[in-house]
mmCIF file of N, CA and C and ligand atoms in Angstrom:
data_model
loop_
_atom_site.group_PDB
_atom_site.id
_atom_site.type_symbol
_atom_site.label_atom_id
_atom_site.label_comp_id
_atom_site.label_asym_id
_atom_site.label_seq_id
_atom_site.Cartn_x
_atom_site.Cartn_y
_atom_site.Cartn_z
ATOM 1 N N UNK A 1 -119.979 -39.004 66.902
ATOM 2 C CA UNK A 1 -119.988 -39.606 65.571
ATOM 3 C C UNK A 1 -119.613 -38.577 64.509
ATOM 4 N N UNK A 2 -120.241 -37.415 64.614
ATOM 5 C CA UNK A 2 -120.099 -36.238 63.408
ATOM 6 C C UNK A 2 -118.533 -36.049 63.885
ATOM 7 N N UNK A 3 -117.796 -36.181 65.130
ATOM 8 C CA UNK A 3 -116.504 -35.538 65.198
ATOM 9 C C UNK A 3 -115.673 -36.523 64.822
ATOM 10 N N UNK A 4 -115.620 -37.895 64.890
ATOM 11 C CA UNK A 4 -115.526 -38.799 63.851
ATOM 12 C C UNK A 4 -115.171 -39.034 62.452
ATOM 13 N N UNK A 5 -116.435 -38.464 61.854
ATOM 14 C CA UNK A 5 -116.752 -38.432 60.173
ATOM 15 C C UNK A 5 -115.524 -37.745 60.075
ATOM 16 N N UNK A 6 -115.944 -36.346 60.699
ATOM 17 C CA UNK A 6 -114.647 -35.099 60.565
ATOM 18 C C UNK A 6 -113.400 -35.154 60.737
ATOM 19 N N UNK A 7 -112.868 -36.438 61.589
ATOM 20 C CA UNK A 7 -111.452 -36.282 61.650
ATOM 21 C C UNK A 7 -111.081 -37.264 60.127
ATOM 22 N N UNK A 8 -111.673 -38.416 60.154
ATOM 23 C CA UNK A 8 -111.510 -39.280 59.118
ATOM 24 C C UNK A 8 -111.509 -38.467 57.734
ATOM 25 N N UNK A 9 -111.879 -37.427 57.523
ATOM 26 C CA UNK A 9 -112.659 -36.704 56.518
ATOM 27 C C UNK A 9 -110.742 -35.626 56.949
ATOM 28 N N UNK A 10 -110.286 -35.172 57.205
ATOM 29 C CA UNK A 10 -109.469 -34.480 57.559
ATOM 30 C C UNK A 10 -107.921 -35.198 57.268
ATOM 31 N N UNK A 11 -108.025 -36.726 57.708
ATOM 32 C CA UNK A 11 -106.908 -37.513 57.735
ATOM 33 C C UNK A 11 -107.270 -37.719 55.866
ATOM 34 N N UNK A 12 -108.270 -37.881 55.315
ATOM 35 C CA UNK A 12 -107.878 -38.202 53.832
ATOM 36 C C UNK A 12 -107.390 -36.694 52.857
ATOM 37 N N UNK A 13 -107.952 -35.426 53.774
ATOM 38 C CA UNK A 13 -107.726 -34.133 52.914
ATOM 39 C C UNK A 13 -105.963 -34.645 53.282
ATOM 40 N N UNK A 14 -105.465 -34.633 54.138
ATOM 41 C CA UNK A 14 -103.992 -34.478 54.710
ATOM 42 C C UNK A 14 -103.181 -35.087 53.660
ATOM 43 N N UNK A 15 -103.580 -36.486 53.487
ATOM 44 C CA UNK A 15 -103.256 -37.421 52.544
ATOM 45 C C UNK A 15 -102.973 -36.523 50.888
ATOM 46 N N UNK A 16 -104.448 -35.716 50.392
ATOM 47 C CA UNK A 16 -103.839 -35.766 49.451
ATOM 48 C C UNK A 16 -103.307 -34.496 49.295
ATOM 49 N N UNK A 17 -103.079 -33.347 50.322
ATOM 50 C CA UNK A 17 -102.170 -32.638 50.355
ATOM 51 C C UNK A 17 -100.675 -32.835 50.188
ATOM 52 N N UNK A 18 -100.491 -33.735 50.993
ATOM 53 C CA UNK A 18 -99.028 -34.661 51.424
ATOM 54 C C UNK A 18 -98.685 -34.536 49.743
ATOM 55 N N UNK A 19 -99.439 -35.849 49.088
ATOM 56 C CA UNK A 19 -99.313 -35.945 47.708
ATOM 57 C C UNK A 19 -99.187 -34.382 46.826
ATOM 58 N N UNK A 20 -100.164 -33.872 46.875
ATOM 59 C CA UNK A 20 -99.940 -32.304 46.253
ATOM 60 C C UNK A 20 -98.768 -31.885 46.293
ATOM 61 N N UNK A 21 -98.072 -31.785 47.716
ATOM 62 C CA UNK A 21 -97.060 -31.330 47.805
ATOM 63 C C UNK A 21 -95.376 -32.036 47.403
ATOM 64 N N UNK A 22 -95.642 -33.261 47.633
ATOM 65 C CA UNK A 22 -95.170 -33.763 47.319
ATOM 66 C C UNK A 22 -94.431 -33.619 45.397
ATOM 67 N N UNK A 23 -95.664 -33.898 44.822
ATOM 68 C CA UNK A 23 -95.296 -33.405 43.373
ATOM 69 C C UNK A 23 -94.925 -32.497 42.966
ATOM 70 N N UNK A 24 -95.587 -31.315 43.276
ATOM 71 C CA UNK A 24 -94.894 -29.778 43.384
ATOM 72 C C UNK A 24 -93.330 -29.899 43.726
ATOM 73 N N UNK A 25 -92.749 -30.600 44.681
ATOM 74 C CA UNK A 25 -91.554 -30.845 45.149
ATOM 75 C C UNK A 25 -90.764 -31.638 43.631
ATOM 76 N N UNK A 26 -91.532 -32.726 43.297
ATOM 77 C CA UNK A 26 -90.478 -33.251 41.770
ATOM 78 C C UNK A 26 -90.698 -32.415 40.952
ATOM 79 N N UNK A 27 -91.860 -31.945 40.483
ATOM 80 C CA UNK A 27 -91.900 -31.084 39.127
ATOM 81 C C UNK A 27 -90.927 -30.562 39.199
ATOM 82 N N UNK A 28 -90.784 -29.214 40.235
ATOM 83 C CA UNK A 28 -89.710 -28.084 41.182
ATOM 84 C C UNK A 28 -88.487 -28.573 40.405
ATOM 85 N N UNK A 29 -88.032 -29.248 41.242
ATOM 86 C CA UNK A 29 -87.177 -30.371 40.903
ATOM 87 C C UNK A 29 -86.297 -30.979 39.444
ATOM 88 N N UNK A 30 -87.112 -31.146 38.585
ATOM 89 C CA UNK A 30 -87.033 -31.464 37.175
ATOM 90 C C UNK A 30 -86.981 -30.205 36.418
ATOM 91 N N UNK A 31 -87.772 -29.031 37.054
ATOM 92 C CA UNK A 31 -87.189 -27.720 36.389
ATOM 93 C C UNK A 31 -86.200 -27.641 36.815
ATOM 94 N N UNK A 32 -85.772 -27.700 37.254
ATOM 95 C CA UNK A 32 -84.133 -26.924 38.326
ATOM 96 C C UNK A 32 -83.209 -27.650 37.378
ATOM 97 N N UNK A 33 -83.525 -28.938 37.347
ATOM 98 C CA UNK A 33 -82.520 -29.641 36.945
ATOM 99 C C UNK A 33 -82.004 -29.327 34.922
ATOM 100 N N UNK A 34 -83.102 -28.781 34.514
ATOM 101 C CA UNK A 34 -83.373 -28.218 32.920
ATOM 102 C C UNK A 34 -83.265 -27.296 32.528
ATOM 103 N N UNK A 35 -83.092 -26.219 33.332
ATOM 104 C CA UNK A 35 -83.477 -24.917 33.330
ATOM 105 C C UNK A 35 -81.727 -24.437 31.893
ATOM 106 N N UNK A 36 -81.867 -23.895 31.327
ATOM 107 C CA UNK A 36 -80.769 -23.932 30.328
ATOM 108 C C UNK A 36 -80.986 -22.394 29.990
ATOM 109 N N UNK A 37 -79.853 -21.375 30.119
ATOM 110 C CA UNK A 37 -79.637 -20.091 30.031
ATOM 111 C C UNK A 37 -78.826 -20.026 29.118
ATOM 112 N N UNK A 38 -79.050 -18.614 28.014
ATOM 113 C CA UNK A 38 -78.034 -18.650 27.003
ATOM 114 C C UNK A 38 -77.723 -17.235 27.697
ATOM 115 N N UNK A 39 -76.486 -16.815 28.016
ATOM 116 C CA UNK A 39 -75.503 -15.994 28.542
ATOM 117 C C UNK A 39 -75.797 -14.908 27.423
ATOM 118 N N UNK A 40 -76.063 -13.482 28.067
ATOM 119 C CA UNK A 40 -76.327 -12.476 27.041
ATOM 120 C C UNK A 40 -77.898 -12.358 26.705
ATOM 121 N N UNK A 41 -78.668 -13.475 26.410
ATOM 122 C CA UNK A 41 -79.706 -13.661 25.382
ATOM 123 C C UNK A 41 -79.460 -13.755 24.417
ATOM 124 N N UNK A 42 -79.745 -12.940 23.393
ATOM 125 C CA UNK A 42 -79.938 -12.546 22.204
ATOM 126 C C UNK A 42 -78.320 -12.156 21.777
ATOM 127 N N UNK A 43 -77.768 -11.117 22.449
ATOM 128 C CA UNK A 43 -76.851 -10.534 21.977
ATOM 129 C C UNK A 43 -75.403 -11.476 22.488
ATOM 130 N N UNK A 44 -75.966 -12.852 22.614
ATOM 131 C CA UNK A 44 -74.663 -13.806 23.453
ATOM 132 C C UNK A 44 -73.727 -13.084 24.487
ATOM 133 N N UNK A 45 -72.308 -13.917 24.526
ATOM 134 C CA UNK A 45 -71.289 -13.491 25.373
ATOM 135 C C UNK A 45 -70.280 -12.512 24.482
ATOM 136 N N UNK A 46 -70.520 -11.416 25.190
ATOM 137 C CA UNK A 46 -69.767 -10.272 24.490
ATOM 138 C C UNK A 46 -68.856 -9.445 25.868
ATOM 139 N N UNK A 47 -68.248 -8.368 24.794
ATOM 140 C CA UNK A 47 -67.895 -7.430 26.228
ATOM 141 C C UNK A 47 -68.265 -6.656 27.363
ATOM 142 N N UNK A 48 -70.218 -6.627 27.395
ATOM 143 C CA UNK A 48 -70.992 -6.178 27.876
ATOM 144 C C UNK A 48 -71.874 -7.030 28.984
ATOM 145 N N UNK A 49 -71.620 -8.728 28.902
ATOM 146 C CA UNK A 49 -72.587 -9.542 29.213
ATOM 147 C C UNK A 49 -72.466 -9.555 30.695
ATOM 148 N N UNK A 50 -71.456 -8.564 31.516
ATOM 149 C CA UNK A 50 -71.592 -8.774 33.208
ATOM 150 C C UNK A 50 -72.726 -8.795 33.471
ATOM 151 N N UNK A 51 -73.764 -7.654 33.221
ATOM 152 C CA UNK A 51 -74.806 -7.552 33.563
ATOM 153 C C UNK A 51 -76.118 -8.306 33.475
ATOM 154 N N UNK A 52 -75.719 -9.561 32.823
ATOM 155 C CA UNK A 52 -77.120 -10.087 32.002
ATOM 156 C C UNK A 52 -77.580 -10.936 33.471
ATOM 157 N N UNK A 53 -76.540 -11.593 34.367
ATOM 158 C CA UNK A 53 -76.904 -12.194 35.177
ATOM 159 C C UNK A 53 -78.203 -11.616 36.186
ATOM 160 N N UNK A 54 -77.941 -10.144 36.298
ATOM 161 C CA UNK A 54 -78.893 -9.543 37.171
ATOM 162 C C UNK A 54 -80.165 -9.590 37.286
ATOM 163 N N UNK A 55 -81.160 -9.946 38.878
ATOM 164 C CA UNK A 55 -82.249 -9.798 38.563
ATOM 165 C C UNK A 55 -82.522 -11.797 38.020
ATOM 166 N N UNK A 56 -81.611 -12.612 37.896
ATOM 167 C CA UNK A 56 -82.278 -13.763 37.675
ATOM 168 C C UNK A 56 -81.833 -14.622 38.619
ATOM 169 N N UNK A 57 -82.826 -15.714 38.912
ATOM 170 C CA UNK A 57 -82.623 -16.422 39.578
ATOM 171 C C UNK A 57 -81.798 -17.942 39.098
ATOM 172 N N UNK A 58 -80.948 -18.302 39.948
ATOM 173 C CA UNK A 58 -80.470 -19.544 39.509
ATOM 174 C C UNK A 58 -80.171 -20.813 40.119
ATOM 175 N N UNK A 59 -79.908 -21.582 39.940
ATOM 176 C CA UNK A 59 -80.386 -22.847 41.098
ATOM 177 C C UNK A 59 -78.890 -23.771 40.492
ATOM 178 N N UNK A 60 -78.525 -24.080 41.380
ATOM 179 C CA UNK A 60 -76.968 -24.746 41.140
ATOM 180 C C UNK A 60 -77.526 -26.267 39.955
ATOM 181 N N UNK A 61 -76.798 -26.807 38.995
ATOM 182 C CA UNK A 61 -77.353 -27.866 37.913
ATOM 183 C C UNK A 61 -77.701 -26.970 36.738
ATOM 184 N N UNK A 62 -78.399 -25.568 36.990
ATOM 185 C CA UNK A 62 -78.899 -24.781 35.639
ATOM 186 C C UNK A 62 -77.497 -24.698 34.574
ATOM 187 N N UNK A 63 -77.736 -24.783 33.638
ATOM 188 C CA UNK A 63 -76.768 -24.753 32.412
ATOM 189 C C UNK A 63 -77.289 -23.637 32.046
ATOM 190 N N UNK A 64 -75.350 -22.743 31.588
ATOM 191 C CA UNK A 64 -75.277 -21.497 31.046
ATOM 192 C C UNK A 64 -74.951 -21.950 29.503
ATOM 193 N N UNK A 65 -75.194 -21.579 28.722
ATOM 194 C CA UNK A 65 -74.751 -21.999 27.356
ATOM 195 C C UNK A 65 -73.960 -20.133 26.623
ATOM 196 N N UNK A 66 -72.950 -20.569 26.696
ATOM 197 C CA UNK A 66 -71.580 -19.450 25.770
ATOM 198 C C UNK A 66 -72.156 -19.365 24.597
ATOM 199 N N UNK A 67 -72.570 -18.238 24.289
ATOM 200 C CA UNK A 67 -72.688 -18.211 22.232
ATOM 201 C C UNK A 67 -71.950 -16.912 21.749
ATOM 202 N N UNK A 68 -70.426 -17.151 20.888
ATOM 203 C CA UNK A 68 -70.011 -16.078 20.527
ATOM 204 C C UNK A 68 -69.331 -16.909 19.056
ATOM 205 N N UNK A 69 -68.508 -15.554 18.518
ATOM 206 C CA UNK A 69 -67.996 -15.757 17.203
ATOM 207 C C UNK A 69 -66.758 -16.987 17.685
ATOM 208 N N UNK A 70 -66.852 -18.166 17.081
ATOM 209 C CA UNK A 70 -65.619 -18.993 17.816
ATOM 210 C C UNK A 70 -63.908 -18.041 17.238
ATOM 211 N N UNK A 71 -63.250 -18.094 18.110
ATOM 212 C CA UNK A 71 -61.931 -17.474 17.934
ATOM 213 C C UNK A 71 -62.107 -16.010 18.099
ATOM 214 N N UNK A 72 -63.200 -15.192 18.163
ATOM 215 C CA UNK A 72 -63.807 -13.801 19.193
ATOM 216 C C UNK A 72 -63.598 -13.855 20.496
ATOM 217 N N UNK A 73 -63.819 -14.623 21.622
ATOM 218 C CA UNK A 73 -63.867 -14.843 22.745
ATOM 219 C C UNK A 73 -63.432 -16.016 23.265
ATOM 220 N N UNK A 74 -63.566 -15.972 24.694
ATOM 221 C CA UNK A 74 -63.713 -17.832 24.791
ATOM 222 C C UNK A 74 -64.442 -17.360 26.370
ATOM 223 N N UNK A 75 -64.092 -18.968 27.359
ATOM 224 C CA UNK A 75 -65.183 -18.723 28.544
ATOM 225 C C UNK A 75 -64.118 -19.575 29.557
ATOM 226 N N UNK A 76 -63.516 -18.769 30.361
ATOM 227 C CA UNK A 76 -62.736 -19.450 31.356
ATOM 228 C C UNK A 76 -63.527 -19.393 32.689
ATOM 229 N N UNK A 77 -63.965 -20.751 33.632
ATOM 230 C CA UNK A 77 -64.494 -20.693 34.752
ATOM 231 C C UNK A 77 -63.139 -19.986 35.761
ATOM 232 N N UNK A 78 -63.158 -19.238 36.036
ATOM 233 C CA UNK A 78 -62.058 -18.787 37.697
ATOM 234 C C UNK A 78 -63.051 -18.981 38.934
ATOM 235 N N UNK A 79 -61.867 -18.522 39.905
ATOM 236 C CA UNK A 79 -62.735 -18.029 41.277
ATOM 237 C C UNK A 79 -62.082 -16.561 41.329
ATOM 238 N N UNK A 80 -63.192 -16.350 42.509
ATOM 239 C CA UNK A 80 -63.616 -15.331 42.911
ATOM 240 C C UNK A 80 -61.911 -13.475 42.485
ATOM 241 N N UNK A 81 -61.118 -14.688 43.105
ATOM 242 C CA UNK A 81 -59.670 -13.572 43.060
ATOM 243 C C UNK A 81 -59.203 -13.646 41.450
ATOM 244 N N UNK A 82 -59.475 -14.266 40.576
ATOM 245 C CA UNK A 82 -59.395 -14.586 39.346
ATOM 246 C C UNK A 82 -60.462 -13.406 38.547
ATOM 247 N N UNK A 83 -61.407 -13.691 39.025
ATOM 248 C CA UNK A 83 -62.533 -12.357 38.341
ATOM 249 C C UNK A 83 -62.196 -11.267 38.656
ATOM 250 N N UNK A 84 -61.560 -10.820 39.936
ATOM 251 C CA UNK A 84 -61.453 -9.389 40.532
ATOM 252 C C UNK A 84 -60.192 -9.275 39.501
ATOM 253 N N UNK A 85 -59.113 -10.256 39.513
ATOM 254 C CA UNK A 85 -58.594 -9.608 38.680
ATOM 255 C C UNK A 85 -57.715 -9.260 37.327
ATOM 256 N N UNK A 86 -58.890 -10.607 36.685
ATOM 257 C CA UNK A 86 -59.029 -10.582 35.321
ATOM 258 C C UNK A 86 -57.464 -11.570 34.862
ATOM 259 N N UNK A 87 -58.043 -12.763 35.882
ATOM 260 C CA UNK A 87 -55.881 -13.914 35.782
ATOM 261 C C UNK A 87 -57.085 -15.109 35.766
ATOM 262 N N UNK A 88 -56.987 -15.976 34.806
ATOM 263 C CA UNK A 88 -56.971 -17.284 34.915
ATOM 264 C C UNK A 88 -55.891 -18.083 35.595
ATOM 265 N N UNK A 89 -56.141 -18.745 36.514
ATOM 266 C CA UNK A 89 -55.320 -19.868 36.968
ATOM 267 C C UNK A 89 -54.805 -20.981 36.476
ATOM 268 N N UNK A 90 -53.234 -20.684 36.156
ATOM 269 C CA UNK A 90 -52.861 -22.318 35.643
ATOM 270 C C UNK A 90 -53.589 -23.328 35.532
ATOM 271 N N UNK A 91 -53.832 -24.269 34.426
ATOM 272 C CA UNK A 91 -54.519 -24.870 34.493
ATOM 273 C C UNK A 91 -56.240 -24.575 34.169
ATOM 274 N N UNK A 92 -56.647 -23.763 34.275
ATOM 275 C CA UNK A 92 -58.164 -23.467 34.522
ATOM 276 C C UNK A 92 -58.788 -24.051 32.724
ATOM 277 N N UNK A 93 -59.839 -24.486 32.557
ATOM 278 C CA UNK A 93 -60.350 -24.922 31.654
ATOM 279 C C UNK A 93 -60.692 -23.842 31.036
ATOM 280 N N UNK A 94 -60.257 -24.085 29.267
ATOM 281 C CA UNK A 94 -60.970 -22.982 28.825
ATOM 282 C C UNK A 94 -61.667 -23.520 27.528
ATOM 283 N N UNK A 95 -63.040 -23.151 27.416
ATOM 284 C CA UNK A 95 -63.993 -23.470 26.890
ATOM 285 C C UNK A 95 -63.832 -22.176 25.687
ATOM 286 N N UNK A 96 -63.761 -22.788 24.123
ATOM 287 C CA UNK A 96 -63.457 -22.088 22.923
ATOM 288 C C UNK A 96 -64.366 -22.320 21.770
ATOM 289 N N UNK A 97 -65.207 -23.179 22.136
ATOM 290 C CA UNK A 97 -66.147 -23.401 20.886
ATOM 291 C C UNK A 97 -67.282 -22.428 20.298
ATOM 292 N N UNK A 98 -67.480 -21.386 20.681
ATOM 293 C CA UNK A 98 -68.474 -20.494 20.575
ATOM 294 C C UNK A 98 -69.863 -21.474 20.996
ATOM 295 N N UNK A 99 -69.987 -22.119 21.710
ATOM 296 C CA UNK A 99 -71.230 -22.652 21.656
ATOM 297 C C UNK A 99 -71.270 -23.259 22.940
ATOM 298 N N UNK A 100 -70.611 -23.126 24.138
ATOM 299 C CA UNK A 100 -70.254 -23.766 25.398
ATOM 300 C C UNK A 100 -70.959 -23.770 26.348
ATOM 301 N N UNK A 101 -71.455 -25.358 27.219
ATOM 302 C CA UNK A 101 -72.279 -25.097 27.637
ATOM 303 C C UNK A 101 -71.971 -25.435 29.264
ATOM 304 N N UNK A 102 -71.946 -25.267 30.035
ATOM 305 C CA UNK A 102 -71.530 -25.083 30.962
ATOM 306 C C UNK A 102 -72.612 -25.077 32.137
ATOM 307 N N UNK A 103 -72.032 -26.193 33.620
ATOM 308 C CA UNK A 103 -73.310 -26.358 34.167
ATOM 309 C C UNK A 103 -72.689 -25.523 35.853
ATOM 310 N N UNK A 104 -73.879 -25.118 36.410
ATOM 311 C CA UNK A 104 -73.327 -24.137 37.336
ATOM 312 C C UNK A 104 -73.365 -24.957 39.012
ATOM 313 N N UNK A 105 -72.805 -24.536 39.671
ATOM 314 C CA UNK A 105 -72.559 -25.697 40.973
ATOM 315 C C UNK A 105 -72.947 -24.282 42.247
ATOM 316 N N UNK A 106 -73.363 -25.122 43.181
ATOM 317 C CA UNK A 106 -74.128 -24.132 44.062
ATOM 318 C C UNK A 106 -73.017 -23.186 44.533
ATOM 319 N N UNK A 107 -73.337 -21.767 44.759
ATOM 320 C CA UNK A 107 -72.425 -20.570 45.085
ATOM 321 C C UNK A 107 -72.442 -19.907 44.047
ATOM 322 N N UNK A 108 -71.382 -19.045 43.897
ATOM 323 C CA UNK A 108 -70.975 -17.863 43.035
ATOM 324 C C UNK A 108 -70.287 -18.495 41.857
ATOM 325 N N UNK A 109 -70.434 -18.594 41.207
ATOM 326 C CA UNK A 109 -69.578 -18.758 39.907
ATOM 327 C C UNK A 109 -69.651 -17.768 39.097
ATOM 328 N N UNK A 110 -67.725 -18.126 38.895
ATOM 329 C CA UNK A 110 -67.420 -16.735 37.994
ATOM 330 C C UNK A 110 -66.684 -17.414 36.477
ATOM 331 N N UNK A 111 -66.942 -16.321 35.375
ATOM 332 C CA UNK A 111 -66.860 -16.619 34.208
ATOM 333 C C UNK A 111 -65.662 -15.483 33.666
ATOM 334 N N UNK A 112 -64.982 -15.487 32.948
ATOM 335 C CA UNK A 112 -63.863 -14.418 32.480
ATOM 336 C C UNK A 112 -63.626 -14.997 30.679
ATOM 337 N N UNK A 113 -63.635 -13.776 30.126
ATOM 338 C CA UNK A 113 -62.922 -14.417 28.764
ATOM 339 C C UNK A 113 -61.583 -13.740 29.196
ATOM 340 N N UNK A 114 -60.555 -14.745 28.991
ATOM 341 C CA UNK A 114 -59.073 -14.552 29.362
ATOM 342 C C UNK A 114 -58.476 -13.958 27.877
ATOM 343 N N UNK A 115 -58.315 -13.413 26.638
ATOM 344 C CA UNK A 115 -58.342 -12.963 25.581
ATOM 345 C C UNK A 115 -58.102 -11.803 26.312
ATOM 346 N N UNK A 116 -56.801 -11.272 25.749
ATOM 347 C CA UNK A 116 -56.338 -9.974 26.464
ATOM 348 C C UNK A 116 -57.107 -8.374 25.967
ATOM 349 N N UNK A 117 -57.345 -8.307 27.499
ATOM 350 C CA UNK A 117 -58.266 -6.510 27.150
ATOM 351 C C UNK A 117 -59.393 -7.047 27.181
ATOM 352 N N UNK A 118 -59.838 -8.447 26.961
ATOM 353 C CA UNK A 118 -61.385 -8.417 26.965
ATOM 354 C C UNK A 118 -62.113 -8.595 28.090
ATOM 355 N N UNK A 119 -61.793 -9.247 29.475
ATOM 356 C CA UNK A 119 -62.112 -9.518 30.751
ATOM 357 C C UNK A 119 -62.156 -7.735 31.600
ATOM 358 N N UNK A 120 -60.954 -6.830 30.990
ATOM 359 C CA UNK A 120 -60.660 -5.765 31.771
ATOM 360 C C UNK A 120 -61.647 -4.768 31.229
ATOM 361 N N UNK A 121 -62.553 -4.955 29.647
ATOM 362 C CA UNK A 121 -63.175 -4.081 29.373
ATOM 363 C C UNK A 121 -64.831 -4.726 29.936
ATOM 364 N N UNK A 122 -64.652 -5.382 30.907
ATOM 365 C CA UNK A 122 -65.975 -5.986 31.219
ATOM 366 C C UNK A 122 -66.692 -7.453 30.720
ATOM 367 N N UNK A 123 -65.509 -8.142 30.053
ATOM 368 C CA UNK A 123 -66.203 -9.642 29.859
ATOM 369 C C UNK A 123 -65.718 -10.110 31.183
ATOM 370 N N UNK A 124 -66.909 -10.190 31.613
ATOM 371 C CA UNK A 124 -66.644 -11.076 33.189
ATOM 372 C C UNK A 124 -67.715 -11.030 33.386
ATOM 373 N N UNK A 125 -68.299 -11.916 34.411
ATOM 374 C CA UNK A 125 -69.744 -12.082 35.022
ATOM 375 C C UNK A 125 -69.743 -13.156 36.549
ATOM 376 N N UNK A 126 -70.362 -12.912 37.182
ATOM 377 C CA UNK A 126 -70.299 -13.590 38.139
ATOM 378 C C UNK A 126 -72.034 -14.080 38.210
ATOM 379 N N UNK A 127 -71.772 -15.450 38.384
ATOM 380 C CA UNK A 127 -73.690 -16.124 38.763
ATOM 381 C C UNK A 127 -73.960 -17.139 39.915
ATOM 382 N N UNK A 128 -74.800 -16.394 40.476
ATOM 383 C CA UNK A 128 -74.891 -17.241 41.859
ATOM 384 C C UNK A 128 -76.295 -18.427 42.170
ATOM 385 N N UNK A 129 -75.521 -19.264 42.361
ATOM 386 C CA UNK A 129 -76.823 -20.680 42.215
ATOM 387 C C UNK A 129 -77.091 -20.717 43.557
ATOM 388 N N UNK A 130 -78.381 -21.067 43.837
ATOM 389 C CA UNK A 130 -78.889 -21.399 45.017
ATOM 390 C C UNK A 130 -78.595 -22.593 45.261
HETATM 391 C C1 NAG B 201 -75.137 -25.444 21.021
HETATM 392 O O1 NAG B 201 -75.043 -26.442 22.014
HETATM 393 C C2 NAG B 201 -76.287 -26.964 22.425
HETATM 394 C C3 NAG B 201 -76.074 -27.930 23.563
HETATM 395 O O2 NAG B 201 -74.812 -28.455 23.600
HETATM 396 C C4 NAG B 201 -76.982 -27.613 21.238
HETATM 397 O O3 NAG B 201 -78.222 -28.117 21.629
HETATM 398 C C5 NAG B 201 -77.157 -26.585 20.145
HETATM 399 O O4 NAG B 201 -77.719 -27.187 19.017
HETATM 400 C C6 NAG B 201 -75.830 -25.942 19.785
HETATM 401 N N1 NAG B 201 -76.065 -24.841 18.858
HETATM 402 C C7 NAG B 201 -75.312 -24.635 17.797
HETATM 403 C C8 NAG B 201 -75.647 -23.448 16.955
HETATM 404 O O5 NAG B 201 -74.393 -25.393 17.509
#
């Protein structure tokens, strides 16, 4: 009978673990999906901002948001052979508003301001979403 009580008593802890975990899983979830980064911080997208990515974590859906002087910079998505070496690809979208917000897709994504001399003196960044 007591081994009984105990399993019954075990099958309802399970239950609301299940649930516990469960929610932890949407909350998770609803952050990931919100999570909104301003590129730089403080000091926005400049000629220095490769580095800002480092050290953070990112989850593919997180939005990078561009903040620079509009007609200072701009924010071209490339790949990978595009960042190494500082060439937008025909075609490639380029985002000019100083205020661009941009959502990141799982892998490496790379960012270049195509504005000549400015990608080669280090506007570039690469960010990798889980
Ligand atoms: C920049 O864009 C974001 C999202 O698009 C918006 O919420 C914010 O108000 C904008 N900031 C400025 C200074 O325009």
């Amino acid at each position: 009978m007591a081994q009984g009580r105990g399993s019954a008593r075990a099958g309802g802890n399970g239950a609301a673990v299940l649930a516990l975990v469960l929610l932890c899983v949407l909350l998770h979830g609803e952050f990931a999906e919100s999570a909104v980064y301003t590129v730089g911080d403080r000091g926005g997208w400049t000629l220095n901002s490769g580095g800002w990515p480092r050290g953070k974590r990112f989850r593919a859906g997180d939005v990078l948001q561009f903040k620079y002087g509009r007609g200072a910079h701009n924010v071209v998505a490339v790949n990978a052979a595009g960042y190494k070496s500082c060439s937008a690809p025909r075609g490639a979208k380029v985002y000019s508003s100083g205020n661009d917000s941009v959502k990141l897709s799982r892998g490496t994504n790379y960012f270049i301001c195509s504005i000549p001399g400015h990608c080669g003196a280090g506007m570039k960044m690469a960010v990798t979403a889980a």
